Short mmCIF file of C-alpha atoms in Angstrom, two decimals:
data_model
loop_
_atom_site.label_atom_id
_atom_site.label_comp_id
_atom_site.label_asym_id
_atom_site.label_seq_id
_atom_site.Cartn_x
_atom_site.Cartn_y
_atom_site.Cartn_z
CA MET A 226 -4.83 -14.99 -23.80
CA LYS A 227 -3.32 -17.26 -21.59
CA PRO A 228 -4.72 -17.83 -18.33
CA GLU A 229 -1.44 -16.85 -16.34
CA GLN A 230 -1.90 -13.36 -18.92
CA LEU A 231 -5.32 -13.08 -17.98
CA ASN A 232 -4.33 -13.21 -14.25
CA ALA A 233 -1.69 -11.03 -14.22
CA PHE A 234 -5.01 -7.70 -14.93
CA LEU A 235 -7.23 -9.65 -12.29
CA THR A 236 -7.85 -9.85 -9.21
CA SER A 237 -10.63 -10.04 -6.02
CA PRO A 238 -11.98 -7.28 -4.15
CA GLN A 239 -10.66 -7.87 -1.00
CA THR A 240 -7.23 -6.77 -2.88
CA THR A 241 -5.12 -3.81 -0.94
CA VAL A 242 -4.52 -0.59 -2.82
CA VAL A 243 -0.85 -0.87 -2.34
CA GLU A 244 -1.12 -4.15 -3.66
CA ALA A 245 -3.01 -3.30 -6.71
CA MET A 246 -0.12 -0.84 -7.01
CA GLN A 247 2.13 -3.62 -7.09
CA LYS A 248 -0.50 -5.59 -9.43
CA ILE A 249 -0.32 -2.80 -12.15
CA ASP A 250 3.06 -2.33 -12.01
CA LEU A 251 3.95 -5.62 -13.15
CA ASN A 252 0.91 -5.68 -16.33
CA THR A 253 2.12 -2.25 -17.14
CA LYS A 254 -0.90 -0.60 -18.67
CA GLY A 255 -2.54 0.82 -15.80
CA ILE A 256 -5.23 -1.57 -15.26
CA LEU A 257 -6.82 -4.59 -13.29
CA PHE A 258 -10.67 -5.98 -13.53
CA ILE A 259 -11.53 -6.96 -10.38
CA VAL A 260 -13.33 -10.86 -10.15
CA GLU A 261 -14.99 -12.74 -8.01
CA PRO A 262 -14.70 -16.67 -7.21
CA GLU A 263 -14.31 -18.07 -10.71
CA ASN A 264 -13.48 -14.78 -12.16
CA HIS A 265 -17.44 -13.30 -12.45
CA LEU A 266 -16.17 -10.00 -13.27
CA VAL A 267 -17.55 -7.21 -10.28
CA GLY A 268 -15.71 -4.10 -11.13
CA VAL A 269 -12.88 -2.19 -12.59
CA ILE A 270 -9.95 -0.01 -10.95
CA THR A 271 -7.15 1.97 -12.85
CA ASP A 272 -4.24 3.21 -11.24
CA GLY A 273 -5.57 6.89 -11.84
CA ASP A 274 -8.37 5.31 -9.44
CA VAL A 275 -5.68 4.68 -7.08
CA ARG A 276 -4.07 7.57 -7.63
CA ARG A 277 -6.94 9.66 -6.55
CA TRP A 278 -8.14 7.84 -3.23
CA LEU A 279 -4.50 7.60 -2.33
CA ILE A 280 -4.52 11.83 -2.51
CA LYS A 281 -7.77 12.26 -0.99
CA THR A 282 -7.47 9.33 1.71
CA GLY A 283 -2.99 8.46 2.00
CA ASN A 284 -5.27 4.38 3.05
CA LEU A 285 -3.03 2.11 0.63
CA LYS A 286 -4.41 -0.74 3.53
CA GLU A 287 -8.00 -0.45 1.83
CA GLN A 288 -9.35 -2.98 -0.32
CA VAL A 289 -10.82 -2.27 -3.67
CA GLN A 290 -13.68 -3.38 -3.29
CA GLU A 291 -14.86 -0.37 -1.99
CA ILE A 292 -12.85 2.66 -4.94
CA MET A 293 -13.48 0.11 -7.69
CA ASN A 294 -16.09 1.66 -10.67
CA ARG A 295 -18.66 -0.79 -10.47
CA SER A 296 -20.01 -0.52 -13.63
CA PRO A 297 -16.81 -1.77 -16.10
CA LYS A 298 -17.39 -1.45 -19.58
CA LEU A 299 -17.54 -4.82 -21.14
CA ILE A 300 -17.67 -6.04 -24.20
CA SER A 301 -19.36 -9.76 -25.26
CA ARG A 302 -16.78 -12.00 -27.98
CA LYS A 303 -18.86 -11.54 -30.93
CA ASP A 304 -18.00 -7.74 -30.50
CA ILE A 305 -14.43 -8.26 -30.55
CA PRO A 306 -14.43 -6.20 -33.93
CA LYS A 307 -15.79 -3.19 -32.98
CA ALA A 308 -13.90 -2.88 -29.63
CA GLN A 309 -11.21 -0.53 -30.89
CA GLU A 310 -13.91 1.44 -32.09
CA TYR A 311 -15.16 1.34 -28.78
CA MET A 312 -12.65 2.49 -26.84
CA LYS A 313 -12.31 5.61 -28.39
CA LYS A 314 -15.35 6.22 -28.44
CA CYS A 315 -15.25 6.16 -24.52
CA ALA A 316 -11.81 7.13 -24.23
CA ILE A 317 -10.57 3.65 -21.96
CA THR A 318 -7.70 1.48 -23.25
CA ALA A 319 -9.00 -1.56 -22.05
CA LEU A 320 -11.90 -3.54 -22.67
CA PRO A 321 -12.04 -7.24 -20.64
CA VAL A 322 -14.64 -9.92 -22.85
CA VAL A 323 -17.27 -11.54 -20.51
CA THR A 324 -19.36 -14.74 -21.52
CA ALA A 325 -22.90 -14.96 -20.97
CA ASP A 326 -22.74 -15.11 -17.52
CA GLY A 327 -20.59 -12.86 -16.21
CA THR A 328 -16.92 -14.37 -16.94
CA VAL A 329 -14.03 -12.80 -17.49
CA ALA A 330 -12.75 -15.02 -20.95
CA ASP A 331 -10.25 -12.16 -22.57
CA ILE A 332 -9.10 -8.63 -22.51
CA VAL A 333 -8.28 -6.76 -25.81
CA PHE A 334 -5.99 -3.52 -25.79
CA LYS A 335 -5.57 -0.46 -27.45
CA GLU A 336 -3.88 0.05 -30.87
CA PRO A 337 -3.23 2.60 -31.66
CA GLY A 338 -3.18 2.85 -35.54
CA LYS A 339 -3.74 5.53 -38.41
CA ASP A 340 -7.67 5.21 -37.28
CA TRP A 341 -6.84 6.63 -33.60
CA LYS A 342 -4.39 8.84 -33.66
CA GLU A 343 -2.17 10.80 -30.85
CA LYS A 344 -3.01 13.37 -29.69
CA GLU A 345 0.49 16.28 -29.30
CA ASN A 346 0.69 17.11 -26.48
CA HIS A 347 1.82 21.02 -25.88
CA ALA A 348 -0.08 21.01 -21.89
CA LEU A 349 3.72 22.09 -20.77
CA LYS A 350 4.76 24.57 -23.26
CA ASP A 351 5.18 28.00 -21.68
CA ILE A 352 6.20 25.98 -18.23
CA PRO A 353 10.38 26.38 -17.10
CA VAL A 354 11.44 23.42 -16.06
CA VAL A 355 14.53 23.10 -13.49
CA ILE A 356 16.80 20.69 -14.03
CA MET A 357 19.27 20.71 -10.44
CA ALA A 358 22.94 19.52 -12.14
CA GLY A 359 24.89 21.29 -9.74
CA GLY A 360 25.76 17.82 -7.31
CA LYS A 361 29.10 15.76 -7.88
CA GLY A 362 27.41 12.55 -7.17
CA THR A 363 29.59 11.16 -5.25
CA ARG A 364 27.62 7.90 -4.15
CA LEU A 365 28.15 7.55 -8.21
CA TYR A 366 31.60 7.79 -7.87
CA PRO A 367 33.85 6.45 -9.34
CA TYR A 368 32.08 7.95 -12.48
CA THR A 369 31.68 11.39 -12.11
CA LYS A 370 35.05 11.63 -10.84
CA ILE A 371 35.51 11.37 -14.93
CA LEU A 372 32.56 13.43 -16.65
CA PRO A 373 29.42 15.21 -14.28
CA LYS A 374 26.93 13.23 -12.98
CA PRO A 375 23.94 14.72 -15.38
CA LEU A 376 26.43 12.89 -18.47
CA ILE A 377 26.60 9.80 -16.77
CA PRO A 378 25.01 8.06 -19.37
CA ILE A 379 21.71 5.86 -19.67
CA GLY A 380 21.83 3.65 -22.36
CA ASP A 381 23.81 5.94 -25.35
CA ILE A 382 22.60 9.01 -23.32
CA PRO A 383 22.46 11.11 -20.80
CA ILE A 384 20.90 11.50 -17.60
CA MET A 385 20.33 15.23 -18.48
CA GLU A 386 19.16 14.50 -21.69
CA ARG A 387 17.17 12.00 -21.68
CA ILE A 388 15.17 13.58 -18.67
CA ILE A 389 14.89 16.50 -21.13
CA ASN A 390 13.47 14.60 -24.23
CA ARG A 391 10.71 12.83 -21.77
CA PHE A 392 9.11 16.77 -20.26
CA GLN A 393 8.88 17.55 -23.94
CA ASN A 394 7.15 14.77 -25.15
CA PHE A 395 4.39 16.90 -22.03
CA GLY A 396 5.36 20.52 -25.04
CA ALA A 397 8.45 21.52 -22.82
CA VAL A 398 10.89 23.49 -24.53
CA ASN A 399 11.96 26.13 -21.83
CA PHE A 400 14.65 24.79 -19.07
CA TYR A 401 17.43 25.59 -16.81
CA ALA A 402 19.92 24.08 -15.32
CA THR A 403 21.50 24.92 -12.25
CA VAL A 404 25.12 24.00 -12.37
CA ASN A 405 28.70 23.46 -10.30
CA TYR A 406 30.70 21.07 -10.58
CA ARG A 407 32.60 20.66 -14.28
CA LYS A 408 29.74 22.88 -15.28
CA SER A 409 32.32 23.43 -18.39
CA MET A 410 30.92 20.36 -19.33
CA ILE A 411 28.00 20.54 -19.26
CA LYS A 412 27.60 23.50 -20.82
CA SER A 413 29.72 22.02 -23.69
CA TYR A 414 27.60 18.86 -24.41
CA PHE A 415 24.85 20.32 -24.89
CA SER A 416 25.75 23.50 -27.14
CA GLU A 417 26.96 20.79 -29.57
CA ASN A 418 23.71 18.73 -29.23
CA GLY A 419 21.11 19.23 -31.91
CA LYS A 420 18.40 20.80 -30.08
CA ASP A 421 14.98 22.38 -30.06
CA TYR A 422 14.28 24.43 -27.23
CA LYS A 423 15.80 26.46 -24.86
CA LEU A 424 18.51 25.60 -22.24
CA ASN A 425 19.18 28.60 -20.03
CA TYR A 426 21.89 27.67 -17.01
CA VAL A 427 21.89 29.68 -13.67
CA GLU A 428 25.48 28.70 -12.34
CA GLU A 429 26.69 28.10 -9.16
CA ASP A 430 30.27 30.04 -7.42
CA LYS A 431 29.57 27.66 -4.60
CA PRO A 432 27.06 25.20 -3.66
CA LEU A 433 23.65 26.00 -3.00
CA GLY A 434 21.92 22.93 -2.18
CA THR A 435 18.11 21.84 -4.12
CA ALA A 436 16.89 25.23 -3.59
CA GLY A 437 19.17 27.89 -2.98
CA SER A 438 19.85 27.85 -6.43
CA LEU A 439 16.70 28.80 -7.57
CA ARG A 440 17.04 32.16 -5.72
CA LEU A 441 19.22 33.27 -8.93
CA MET A 442 16.75 32.83 -11.25
CA GLU A 443 15.14 34.54 -13.87
CA GLY A 444 13.06 35.25 -15.66
CA VAL A 445 10.08 32.34 -14.41
CA GLY A 446 7.15 34.39 -14.42
CA ASP A 447 4.81 34.43 -12.46
CA ALA A 448 3.01 30.16 -12.44
CA PRO A 449 3.98 27.29 -11.22
CA PHE A 450 8.05 25.55 -12.44
CA ILE A 451 8.71 22.78 -12.11
CA VAL A 452 11.73 21.46 -10.76
CA THR A 453 13.66 18.01 -11.41
CA ASN A 454 16.97 16.51 -10.18
CA CYS A 455 19.24 15.04 -12.37
CA ASP A 456 19.73 11.80 -11.50
CA ILE A 457 15.95 10.44 -11.14
CA LEU A 458 13.15 9.41 -14.19
CA ILE A 459 9.84 9.76 -13.73
CA HIS A 460 6.86 7.81 -15.68
CA ALA A 461 3.31 9.82 -15.02
CA ASP A 462 1.25 12.22 -16.95
CA TYR A 463 3.59 15.36 -16.46
CA GLU A 464 0.66 17.24 -17.45
CA ASP A 465 -1.80 15.36 -14.90
CA ILE A 466 0.63 16.25 -11.85
CA TYR A 467 1.20 20.08 -13.38
CA THR A 468 -2.37 20.38 -13.77
CA TYR A 469 -3.38 18.68 -10.13
CA HIS A 470 -1.05 20.98 -8.50
CA LYS A 471 -3.25 23.75 -9.98
CA GLU A 472 -5.99 21.91 -9.29
CA ALA A 473 -5.29 21.71 -5.44
CA GLY A 474 -4.11 25.54 -4.22
CA ASN A 475 -0.85 23.45 -3.62
CA GLU A 476 1.88 26.62 -2.26
CA LEU A 477 4.59 23.36 -2.65
CA THR A 478 4.17 19.90 -4.54
CA ILE A 479 6.52 17.48 -3.97
CA VAL A 480 6.25 14.10 -6.19
CA THR A 481 6.43 10.59 -4.62
CA ALA A 482 6.89 6.96 -4.93
CA LEU A 483 6.07 4.19 -3.21
CA LYS A 484 8.34 2.92 -1.51
CA ASN A 485 7.67 -1.41 -0.37
CA ILE A 486 10.71 -2.67 2.11
CA VAL A 487 10.98 -6.03 4.05
CA VAL A 488 12.06 -6.67 7.08
CA PRO A 489 14.75 -9.61 6.32
CA TYR A 490 13.49 -10.73 9.78
CA GLY A 491 10.58 -12.35 11.86
CA VAL A 492 8.91 -9.75 13.39
CA VAL A 493 8.06 -10.32 17.22
CA HIS A 494 6.31 -8.07 19.74
CA SER A 495 5.47 -7.55 22.41
CA SER A 496 3.62 -5.48 26.00
CA GLU A 497 4.96 -5.45 29.63
CA ASN A 498 7.80 -7.00 30.99
CA GLY A 499 9.05 -8.60 27.48
CA ALA A 500 5.43 -10.51 27.53
CA VAL A 501 5.22 -11.93 23.63
CA ILE A 502 2.00 -10.93 21.80
CA SER A 503 2.73 -12.09 17.73
CA MET A 504 5.40 -12.70 15.42
CA ASP A 505 5.23 -11.16 12.23
CA GLU A 506 7.61 -13.22 9.44
CA LYS A 507 9.73 -10.90 7.02
CA PRO A 508 7.06 -8.39 7.18
CA ARG A 509 7.14 -5.58 3.78
CA LEU A 510 6.25 -2.44 5.12
CA SER A 511 5.46 0.30 2.74
CA TYR A 512 5.95 4.55 2.63
CA PHE A 513 6.00 6.79 0.44
CA VAL A 514 9.48 8.53 -0.06
CA ASN A 515 9.94 11.32 -2.51
CA THR A 516 11.47 11.07 -5.32
CA GLY A 517 13.03 14.45 -5.96
CA MET A 518 10.29 16.38 -8.49
CA TYR A 519 8.38 19.43 -7.35
CA ILE A 520 6.03 21.83 -8.49
CA LEU A 521 6.77 25.34 -6.67
CA ASN A 522 4.18 28.72 -6.98
CA ALA A 523 6.74 31.31 -9.11
CA ASP A 524 6.47 33.81 -5.33
CA LEU A 525 8.58 30.63 -3.32
CA ILE A 526 10.72 31.87 -4.14
CA ASN A 527 11.59 34.91 -2.13
CA ASP A 528 10.35 31.98 0.77
CA ILE A 529 14.50 30.32 -0.03
CA PRO A 530 17.03 33.10 1.37
CA GLU A 531 19.84 34.12 -0.67
CA ASP A 532 23.29 32.69 -0.25
CA THR A 533 23.16 29.92 1.12
CA PHE A 534 22.78 26.77 1.61
CA PHE A 535 19.04 25.64 1.76
CA HIS A 536 18.14 22.38 0.10
CA MET A 537 13.63 21.31 -0.81
CA THR A 538 13.58 19.51 2.51
CA ASP A 539 14.67 22.51 4.32
CA LEU A 540 11.63 24.53 1.72
CA SER A 541 9.35 22.53 2.19
CA GLU A 542 9.67 21.62 6.30
CA LYS A 543 9.55 26.08 6.47
CA LEU A 544 6.04 25.44 4.66
CA LEU A 545 4.86 23.21 6.62
CA LYS A 546 5.55 24.82 9.47
CA GLU A 547 4.12 27.57 8.14
CA GLY A 548 0.68 26.45 8.23
CA ARG A 549 1.12 26.82 4.44
CA LYS A 550 -0.31 23.79 1.44
CA VAL A 551 2.54 21.32 -0.21
CA GLY A 552 0.57 18.19 -1.41
CA MET A 553 1.81 15.59 -2.80
CA TYR A 554 1.42 13.47 -5.98
CA PRO A 555 1.84 9.49 -5.82
CA ILE A 556 2.50 7.57 -8.38
CA SER A 557 3.53 3.18 -8.83
CA GLU A 558 7.38 1.62 -7.26
CA ASP A 559 8.27 1.34 -10.63
CA SER A 560 7.61 4.46 -12.65
CA PHE A 561 10.07 6.16 -10.14
CA LEU A 562 13.59 5.48 -11.64
CA ASP A 563 16.51 6.76 -9.26
CA MET A 564 20.08 6.40 -10.73
CA GLY A 565 21.79 8.02 -7.47
CA GLU A 566 23.59 4.63 -7.02
CA PHE A 567 24.61 1.70 -9.14
CA GLU A 568 22.46 -0.38 -7.82
CA GLU A 569 19.87 1.49 -8.91
CA MET A 570 21.49 3.12 -11.97
CA HIS A 571 21.42 -0.16 -12.85
CA ARG A 572 17.51 -0.68 -12.31
CA MET A 573 17.22 2.10 -14.54
CA GLU A 574 19.49 0.40 -17.49
CA GLU A 575 16.81 -2.40 -17.43
CA LYS A 576 13.75 -0.76 -16.88
CA LEU A 577 14.03 0.97 -20.30
CA ASN A 578 15.85 -2.16 -22.43
CA LEU A 579 19.02 -0.54 -22.92
CA LYS A 580 21.13 -3.48 -21.35
CA ALA A 581 22.12 -4.76 -24.95
CA GLU A 582 23.30 -0.69 -26.20
#
């Protein structure tokens, strides 16, 4: 591995959590090795470590040395031939190759093969997935003058079909689509599309918002279920999201994504009487934003008013005012793809390597 490639997986103990998330996004391997000067290995941190820290504290500014694993698995150069076997045994996906003095010289990554088969995931087999597909998609006009938003293609596959395919990777087979605008086109497409899952329709007579139509659902069962907007793709472990919701005891879990915003000006901080005390040149602000994917306890349907325009944000605010438990599951900025606007739709195509299609 070339030095510039190696550096994508190395960072200092003083790196902040938000900086680590950004670097993990760029290297796409979900891991960083923490090194002191001269690349001396002192720890490791994964995207899962970051997520657990954020769920526990919400602190983006903490340094990674406070949360890193200080006893990382590692190998020497002579043990590289045994690396795949060792990673399988330890259930890890990357191993730093370390010299006698503790310097990271290379990294070996998991290589799936005939001796390391991925298990088929059926975690969401009995879990309903609701896709909010009733909106007009006004931000994507004039595309949506011709097609309803759920059928707008990303590459050569409609966004709603891509969403279904992703959930199927985790065993989901029971889908609901809330429909209103151009619903006949949506139903026609999926009736002609050969499929190995069940797609039920919840038909609105009038727009009911992102939560109002849930009141019309039948047969959802007693277990928590999943709701997602029809214009997003989430790169995450859906099984882990669902498990977190149940273990945390949340009534509602919101999947959130890191959003970094750079203020394109120098920001001036002042005190009384207009006295300037400091200046920040183009500061970066970091927030967690609502992605539009949720896990809901089934009985929350009873908290949604009948025949009323009601958004998921209205439901969230209602629960918070009543002191009920609403949690968040954080993902990185690059794990959240939104096609609600043209610029973001093009970013989604690029992320999925579909520009050539």
